[in-house]
Amino acid sequence: MRFPRFIDAVSRRSGLPTEQAGVVARAVLQTMAERVTGGANHDPAGQLPDELDPYLRGPDRAPAAPPAAAGPAEFLRRVANRAGVDEATARAGTGAVFATLREAVTVREFQQMVDALTRDQEGGVSPAVPPSVGD
């Protein structure tokens, strides 16, 4: 999936304008990259379409740090802060990004990305994908 189509899909799913969908998608991908455990072998960029790799590794990406265990609320807070949006917009965008990623990669690749995310204290995956994403 080419980058413009990815953002168009995120925009359509989230109801956000294309430009804002792009900003939120970058924030989600970058936050996801921070949360992935296991080092380079689990780098989500290796499982995303090549067109998204530079987007994931944009100039504002923070240096790699050990992932911090935190739940879905913290993931959404980080997305909202990074994108400069409110939590409701971050939630809509995050669900749309995960649904679009699920469509853009194989089932196995998507499962590997989800499995590589850090777990919260209750053992849940962060972020929690809203149930409507699977529809």
mmCIF file of C-alpha atoms in Angstrom:
data_model
loop_
_atom_site.group_PDB
_atom_site.id
_atom_site.type_symbol
_atom_site.label_atom_id
_atom_site.label_comp_id
_atom_site.label_asym_id
_atom_site.label_seq_id
_atom_site.Cartn_x
_atom_site.Cartn_y
_atom_site.Cartn_z
ATOM 1 C CA MET A 1 0.000 0.000 0.000
ATOM 2 C CA ARG A 2 1.452 3.336 -1.005
ATOM 3 C CA PHE A 3 1.695 6.090 1.588
ATOM 4 C CA PRO A 4 -1.040 8.385 0.185
ATOM 5 C CA ARG A 5 -3.476 5.455 0.073
ATOM 6 C CA PHE A 6 -2.563 4.542 3.650
ATOM 7 C CA ILE A 7 -3.359 8.061 4.855
ATOM 8 C CA ASP A 8 -6.544 8.204 2.771
ATOM 9 C CA ALA A 9 -7.669 4.949 4.409
ATOM 10 C CA VAL A 10 -6.872 6.302 7.885
ATOM 11 C CA SER A 11 -8.773 9.510 7.056
ATOM 12 C CA ARG A 12 -11.792 7.599 5.784
ATOM 13 C CA ARG A 13 -11.900 5.252 8.777
ATOM 14 C CA SER A 14 -11.357 7.960 11.387
ATOM 15 C CA GLY A 15 -13.407 10.734 9.820
ATOM 16 C CA LEU A 16 -10.414 13.065 10.160
ATOM 17 C CA PRO A 17 -9.310 15.428 7.391
ATOM 18 C CA THR A 18 -6.454 13.948 5.343
ATOM 19 C CA GLU A 19 -3.807 16.310 6.717
ATOM 20 C CA GLN A 20 -4.795 15.626 10.327
ATOM 21 C CA ALA A 21 -5.011 11.882 9.626
ATOM 22 C CA GLY A 22 -1.409 12.039 8.401
ATOM 23 C CA VAL A 23 -0.237 13.782 11.568
ATOM 24 C CA VAL A 24 -2.080 11.318 13.802
ATOM 25 C CA ALA A 25 -0.858 8.316 11.766
ATOM 26 C CA ARG A 26 2.752 9.458 12.196
ATOM 27 C CA ALA A 27 2.177 9.868 15.937
ATOM 28 C CA VAL A 28 0.644 6.393 16.220
ATOM 29 C CA LEU A 29 3.450 4.732 14.244
ATOM 30 C CA GLN A 30 6.156 6.536 16.190
ATOM 31 C CA THR A 31 4.539 5.766 19.527
ATOM 32 C CA MET A 32 4.132 2.166 18.458
ATOM 33 C CA ALA A 33 7.823 2.014 17.540
ATOM 34 C CA GLU A 34 8.717 3.267 21.018
ATOM 35 C CA ARG A 35 6.575 0.573 22.593
ATOM 36 C CA VAL A 36 7.866 -2.392 20.632
ATOM 37 C CA THR A 37 10.015 -4.779 22.601
ATOM 38 C CA GLY A 38 12.738 -7.088 21.444
ATOM 39 C CA GLY A 39 15.012 -4.726 19.530
ATOM 40 C CA ALA A 40 15.544 -4.608 15.777
ATOM 41 C CA ASN A 41 14.038 -8.048 15.153
ATOM 42 C CA HIS A 42 10.653 -6.656 16.112
ATOM 43 C CA ASP A 43 10.965 -3.258 14.444
ATOM 44 C CA PRO A 44 7.543 -2.553 12.944
ATOM 45 C CA ALA A 45 9.139 -0.722 10.008
ATOM 46 C CA GLY A 46 10.401 -4.049 8.729
ATOM 47 C CA GLN A 47 6.829 -5.320 8.533
ATOM 48 C CA LEU A 48 5.191 -2.235 7.064
ATOM 49 C CA PRO A 49 5.025 -1.340 3.406
ATOM 50 C CA ASP A 50 8.307 0.295 2.332
ATOM 51 C CA GLU A 51 6.498 3.563 1.685
ATOM 52 C CA LEU A 52 5.698 3.852 5.418
ATOM 53 C CA ASP A 53 9.232 3.207 6.678
ATOM 54 C CA PRO A 54 10.433 6.815 6.251
ATOM 55 C CA TYR A 55 7.176 8.024 7.751
ATOM 56 C CA LEU A 56 7.698 5.856 10.808
ATOM 57 C CA ARG A 57 11.289 7.005 11.098
ATOM 58 C CA GLY A 58 10.531 10.686 10.494
ATOM 59 C CA PRO A 59 12.893 13.419 11.674
ATOM 60 C CA ASP A 60 10.939 13.991 14.881
ATOM 61 C CA ARG A 61 11.240 10.393 16.092
ATOM 62 C CA ALA A 62 12.779 10.214 19.507
ATOM 63 C CA PRO A 63 15.929 8.158 19.983
ATOM 64 C CA ALA A 64 15.298 4.524 20.796
ATOM 65 C CA ALA A 65 14.703 3.901 24.454
ATOM 66 C CA PRO A 66 13.678 0.824 26.363
ATOM 67 C CA PRO A 67 9.922 0.397 26.121
ATOM 68 C CA ALA A 68 7.989 1.467 29.162
ATOM 69 C CA ALA A 69 5.138 -0.692 30.363
ATOM 70 C CA ALA A 70 1.962 1.327 30.201
ATOM 71 C CA GLY A 71 -1.609 0.694 29.250
ATOM 72 C CA PRO A 72 -3.790 1.870 26.393
ATOM 73 C CA ALA A 73 -4.586 5.190 28.092
ATOM 74 C CA GLU A 74 -0.897 6.098 28.209
ATOM 75 C CA PHE A 75 -0.450 5.088 24.561
ATOM 76 C CA LEU A 76 -3.340 7.375 23.572
ATOM 77 C CA ARG A 77 -1.979 10.193 25.739
ATOM 78 C CA ARG A 78 1.376 9.938 23.961
ATOM 79 C CA VAL A 79 -0.288 9.892 20.540
ATOM 80 C CA ALA A 80 -2.404 12.921 21.467
ATOM 81 C CA ASN A 81 0.617 14.848 22.754
ATOM 82 C CA ARG A 82 2.782 13.957 19.768
ATOM 83 C CA ALA A 83 0.048 14.845 17.247
ATOM 84 C CA GLY A 84 -1.197 17.914 19.130
ATOM 85 C CA VAL A 85 -4.776 16.613 19.258
ATOM 86 C CA ASP A 86 -7.332 15.782 21.942
ATOM 87 C CA GLU A 87 -7.799 12.256 23.255
ATOM 88 C CA ALA A 88 -10.956 11.578 21.228
ATOM 89 C CA THR A 89 -9.108 12.427 18.004
ATOM 90 C CA ALA A 90 -6.142 10.300 19.088
ATOM 91 C CA ARG A 91 -8.498 7.387 19.829
ATOM 92 C CA ALA A 92 -10.245 7.642 16.443
ATOM 93 C CA GLY A 93 -6.931 7.940 14.632
ATOM 94 C CA THR A 94 -5.292 5.082 16.513
ATOM 95 C CA GLY A 95 -8.150 2.711 15.738
ATOM 96 C CA ALA A 96 -8.048 3.745 12.090
ATOM 97 C CA VAL A 97 -4.278 3.274 11.853
ATOM 98 C CA PHE A 98 -4.448 -0.216 13.352
ATOM 99 C CA ALA A 99 -7.325 -1.181 11.054
ATOM 100 C CA THR A 100 -5.394 0.124 8.054
ATOM 101 C CA LEU A 101 -2.218 -1.665 9.138
ATOM 102 C CA ARG A 102 -4.216 -4.876 9.470
ATOM 103 C CA GLU A 103 -5.296 -4.449 5.874
ATOM 104 C CA ALA A 104 -1.815 -3.454 4.623
ATOM 105 C CA VAL A 105 0.158 -6.425 5.965
ATOM 106 C CA THR A 106 -0.376 -10.150 6.251
ATOM 107 C CA VAL A 107 -2.160 -11.666 9.226
ATOM 108 C CA ARG A 108 1.162 -13.066 10.438
ATOM 109 C CA GLU A 109 2.935 -9.704 10.133
ATOM 110 C CA PHE A 110 0.134 -7.915 11.957
ATOM 111 C CA GLN A 111 0.163 -10.507 14.734
ATOM 112 C CA GLN A 112 3.946 -10.121 15.056
ATOM 113 C CA MET A 113 3.547 -6.347 15.429
ATOM 114 C CA VAL A 114 0.866 -6.761 18.099
ATOM 115 C CA ASP A 115 2.847 -9.470 19.901
ATOM 116 C CA ALA A 116 5.904 -7.186 19.988
ATOM 117 C CA LEU A 117 4.065 -4.377 21.787
ATOM 118 C CA THR A 118 4.801 -4.021 25.459
ATOM 119 C CA ARG A 119 2.222 -5.266 27.929
ATOM 120 C CA ASP A 120 0.597 -3.253 30.654
ATOM 121 C CA GLN A 121 0.583 -4.321 34.306
ATOM 122 C CA GLU A 122 -2.519 -6.451 33.749
ATOM 123 C CA GLY A 123 -0.867 -8.189 30.784
ATOM 124 C CA GLY A 124 -2.927 -6.346 28.172
ATOM 125 C CA VAL A 125 -1.426 -5.218 24.895
ATOM 126 C CA SER A 126 -0.955 -1.506 24.445
ATOM 127 C CA PRO A 127 -2.742 0.024 22.665
ATOM 128 C CA ALA A 128 -6.071 -1.698 22.859
ATOM 129 C CA VAL A 129 -7.633 -1.718 19.422
ATOM 130 C CA PRO A 130 -11.305 -0.776 19.584
ATOM 131 C CA PRO A 131 -13.691 -3.644 18.688
ATOM 132 C CA SER A 132 -14.954 -1.718 15.634
ATOM 133 C CA VAL A 133 -11.506 -2.036 14.014
ATOM 134 C CA GLY A 134 -12.048 -5.693 13.182
ATOM 135 C CA ASP A 135 -15.276 -4.908 11.335
#
